[in-house]
Amino acid sequence: MTVLEDLVRDYRTILLRYLSRRDETVLAEGYGLGRRALAGGVSVIDLVHIHHRVVAELAETDLAGTSDTTLAASELLVETLASYEMTRPPVGSAGDGVAGPVGPVPPREAGR
């Protein structure tokens, strides 16, 4: 199996487990999967693709199609991507004039 195939299998397993019992332990498994993907050089785009592939597979079963399932899948995706977010350099606050994700953020003026 390739790294991506392993991630698809593991993501599917974790998502199914999270659908049956929504707890922090299972979300922590998603976070760990994200760390493993990051360490293996897997892109965020690949992880999102894996998420959508697994959710699409679920859509063909009785497990998908409800807003509750969609919300749970979203929660797991966010947790899985959290490890990527932690590797990004911090973006400056609105008050310090540090460049943000879309360009320089102007310093706040007094009284605004």
PDB file of C-alpha atoms in Angstrom:
ATOM      1  CA  MET A   1       0.000   0.000   0.000  1.00  0.00           C
ATOM      2  CA  THR A   2       1.043   3.568  -0.631  1.00  0.00           C
ATOM      3  CA  VAL A   3       1.112   6.289   2.007  1.00  0.00           C
ATOM      4  CA  LEU A   4      -2.081   7.793   0.580  1.00  0.00           C
ATOM      5  CA  GLU A   5      -3.856   4.424   0.522  1.00  0.00           C
ATOM      6  CA  ASP A   6      -2.880   3.889   4.155  1.00  0.00           C
ATOM      7  CA  LEU A   7      -4.238   7.321   5.038  1.00  0.00           C
ATOM      8  CA  VAL A   8      -7.530   6.646   3.240  1.00  0.00           C
ATOM      9  CA  ARG A   9      -7.932   3.375   5.138  1.00  0.00           C
ATOM     10  CA  ASP A  10      -7.037   4.930   8.476  1.00  0.00           C
ATOM     11  CA  TYR A  11      -9.151   8.054   7.929  1.00  0.00           C
ATOM     12  CA  ARG A  12     -12.147   5.868   7.054  1.00  0.00           C
ATOM     13  CA  THR A  13     -11.627   3.813  10.218  1.00  0.00           C
ATOM     14  CA  ILE A  14     -11.315   6.891  12.420  1.00  0.00           C
ATOM     15  CA  LEU A  15     -14.340   8.601  10.864  1.00  0.00           C
ATOM     16  CA  LEU A  16     -16.513   5.513  11.324  1.00  0.00           C
ATOM     17  CA  ARG A  17     -15.356   5.265  14.935  1.00  0.00           C
ATOM     18  CA  TYR A  18     -16.107   8.956  15.479  1.00  0.00           C
ATOM     19  CA  LEU A  19     -19.585   8.576  14.004  1.00  0.00           C
ATOM     20  CA  SER A  20     -20.364   5.842  16.521  1.00  0.00           C
ATOM     21  CA  ARG A  21     -18.920   7.608  19.569  1.00  0.00           C
ATOM     22  CA  ARG A  22     -18.080  11.261  19.419  1.00  0.00           C
ATOM     23  CA  ASP A  23     -15.335  11.779  21.923  1.00  0.00           C
ATOM     24  CA  GLU A  24     -11.989  13.486  22.241  1.00  0.00           C
ATOM     25  CA  THR A  25     -10.075  10.202  22.126  1.00  0.00           C
ATOM     26  CA  VAL A  26     -11.212   9.562  18.569  1.00  0.00           C
ATOM     27  CA  LEU A  27     -10.543  13.182  17.563  1.00  0.00           C
ATOM     28  CA  ALA A  28      -7.033  12.757  18.972  1.00  0.00           C
ATOM     29  CA  GLU A  29      -6.597   9.833  16.571  1.00  0.00           C
ATOM     30  CA  GLY A  30      -7.526  12.203  13.737  1.00  0.00           C
ATOM     31  CA  TYR A  31      -4.968  14.698  14.984  1.00  0.00           C
ATOM     32  CA  GLY A  32      -2.358  11.936  15.086  1.00  0.00           C
ATOM     33  CA  LEU A  33      -3.237  10.944  11.543  1.00  0.00           C
ATOM     34  CA  GLY A  34      -2.708  14.566  10.491  1.00  0.00           C
ATOM     35  CA  ARG A  35       0.706  14.630  12.174  1.00  0.00           C
ATOM     36  CA  ARG A  36       1.640  11.389  10.426  1.00  0.00           C
ATOM     37  CA  ALA A  37       0.515  12.816   7.078  1.00  0.00           C
ATOM     38  CA  LEU A  38       2.462  16.018   7.660  1.00  0.00           C
ATOM     39  CA  ALA A  39       5.612  14.086   8.588  1.00  0.00           C
ATOM     40  CA  GLY A  40       5.146  11.955   5.466  1.00  0.00           C
ATOM     41  CA  GLY A  41       5.003  15.003   3.199  1.00  0.00           C
ATOM     42  CA  VAL A  42       1.298  14.663   2.378  1.00  0.00           C
ATOM     43  CA  SER A  43      -0.236  17.972   1.320  1.00  0.00           C
ATOM     44  CA  VAL A  44      -3.294  19.616   2.828  1.00  0.00           C
ATOM     45  CA  ILE A  45      -4.975  19.211  -0.552  1.00  0.00           C
ATOM     46  CA  ASP A  46      -4.340  15.463  -0.434  1.00  0.00           C
ATOM     47  CA  LEU A  47      -5.869  15.268   3.049  1.00  0.00           C
ATOM     48  CA  VAL A  48      -8.950  17.187   1.974  1.00  0.00           C
ATOM     49  CA  HIS A  49      -9.254  14.879  -1.037  1.00  0.00           C
ATOM     50  CA  ILE A  50      -9.031  11.863   1.297  1.00  0.00           C
ATOM     51  CA  HIS A  51     -11.747  13.358   3.484  1.00  0.00           C
ATOM     52  CA  HIS A  52     -14.075  13.927   0.541  1.00  0.00           C
ATOM     53  CA  ARG A  53     -13.385  10.459  -0.854  1.00  0.00           C
ATOM     54  CA  VAL A  54     -14.299   8.802   2.438  1.00  0.00           C
ATOM     55  CA  VAL A  55     -17.394  10.982   2.900  1.00  0.00           C
ATOM     56  CA  ALA A  56     -18.463  10.156  -0.676  1.00  0.00           C
ATOM     57  CA  GLU A  57     -18.094   6.451   0.127  1.00  0.00           C
ATOM     58  CA  LEU A  58     -20.285   6.963   3.188  1.00  0.00           C
ATOM     59  CA  ALA A  59     -22.850   8.771   1.060  1.00  0.00           C
ATOM     60  CA  GLU A  60     -23.457   5.469  -0.697  1.00  0.00           C
ATOM     61  CA  THR A  61     -24.417   3.851   2.611  1.00  0.00           C
ATOM     62  CA  ASP A  62     -27.007   4.516   5.268  1.00  0.00           C
ATOM     63  CA  LEU A  63     -24.357   6.219   7.408  1.00  0.00           C
ATOM     64  CA  ALA A  64     -24.344   9.440   5.430  1.00  0.00           C
ATOM     65  CA  GLY A  65     -26.814  11.982   4.272  1.00  0.00           C
ATOM     66  CA  THR A  66     -27.718  13.478   7.600  1.00  0.00           C
ATOM     67  CA  SER A  67     -26.572  16.849   8.831  1.00  0.00           C
ATOM     68  CA  ASP A  68     -25.298  15.112  11.974  1.00  0.00           C
ATOM     69  CA  THR A  69     -22.962  12.937   9.890  1.00  0.00           C
ATOM     70  CA  THR A  70     -21.816  15.927   7.868  1.00  0.00           C
ATOM     71  CA  LEU A  71     -21.046  17.874  11.037  1.00  0.00           C
ATOM     72  CA  ALA A  72     -19.116  14.963  12.534  1.00  0.00           C
ATOM     73  CA  ALA A  73     -17.088  14.553   9.339  1.00  0.00           C
ATOM     74  CA  SER A  74     -16.306  18.269   9.386  1.00  0.00           C
ATOM     75  CA  GLU A  75     -15.177  18.101  13.021  1.00  0.00           C
ATOM     76  CA  LEU A  76     -12.796  15.253  12.207  1.00  0.00           C
ATOM     77  CA  LEU A  77     -11.395  17.081   9.175  1.00  0.00           C
ATOM     78  CA  VAL A  78     -10.693  20.186  11.264  1.00  0.00           C
ATOM     79  CA  GLU A  79      -8.908  18.104  13.892  1.00  0.00           C
ATOM     80  CA  THR A  80      -6.877  16.277  11.243  1.00  0.00           C
ATOM     81  CA  LEU A  81      -5.768  19.555   9.669  1.00  0.00           C
ATOM     82  CA  ALA A  82      -4.901  21.151  13.027  1.00  0.00           C
ATOM     83  CA  SER A  83      -1.365  19.757  12.921  1.00  0.00           C
ATOM     84  CA  TYR A  84      -0.779  21.561   9.622  1.00  0.00           C
ATOM     85  CA  GLU A  85      -2.037  24.815  11.107  1.00  0.00           C
ATOM     86  CA  MET A  86       0.395  24.494  14.001  1.00  0.00           C
ATOM     87  CA  THR A  87       3.361  24.409  11.615  1.00  0.00           C
ATOM     88  CA  ARG A  88       2.472  27.745  10.023  1.00  0.00           C
ATOM     89  CA  PRO A  89       4.351  30.810  11.221  1.00  0.00           C
ATOM     90  CA  PRO A  90       2.195  33.062  13.387  1.00  0.00           C
ATOM     91  CA  VAL A  91       0.387  35.865  11.662  1.00  0.00           C
ATOM     92  CA  GLY A  92       0.721  39.233  13.335  1.00  0.00           C
ATOM     93  CA  SER A  93      -2.126  40.753  15.211  1.00  0.00           C
ATOM     94  CA  ALA A  94      -4.101  43.590  13.681  1.00  0.00           C
ATOM     95  CA  GLY A  95      -2.286  46.088  15.905  1.00  0.00           C
ATOM     96  CA  ASP A  96       1.346  45.458  14.989  1.00  0.00           C
ATOM     97  CA  GLY A  97       1.560  46.042  11.228  1.00  0.00           C
ATOM     98  CA  VAL A  98       2.968  42.544  10.575  1.00  0.00           C
ATOM     99  CA  ALA A  99       2.239  41.023   7.179  1.00  0.00           C
ATOM    100  CA  GLY A 100      -0.857  38.845   7.263  1.00  0.00           C
ATOM    101  CA  PRO A 101      -2.063  36.169   4.872  1.00  0.00           C
ATOM    102  CA  VAL A 102      -3.326  38.731   2.320  1.00  0.00           C
ATOM    103  CA  GLY A 103      -0.684  41.406   2.714  1.00  0.00           C
ATOM    104  CA  PRO A 104       0.355  43.930   5.322  1.00  0.00           C
ATOM    105  CA  VAL A 105      -2.097  44.537   8.102  1.00  0.00           C
ATOM    106  CA  PRO A 106      -2.136  48.244   8.942  1.00  0.00           C
ATOM    107  CA  PRO A 107      -1.599  49.195  12.589  1.00  0.00           C
ATOM    108  CA  ARG A 108      -4.708  50.134  14.516  1.00  0.00           C
ATOM    109  CA  GLU A 109      -5.243  53.796  15.030  1.00  0.00           C
ATOM    110  CA  ALA A 110      -5.958  55.045  18.517  1.00  0.00           C
ATOM    111  CA  GLY A 111      -9.653  55.312  19.239  1.00  0.00           C
ATOM    112  CA  ARG A 112     -10.735  52.823  16.563  1.00  0.00           C
TER     113      ARG A 112
END
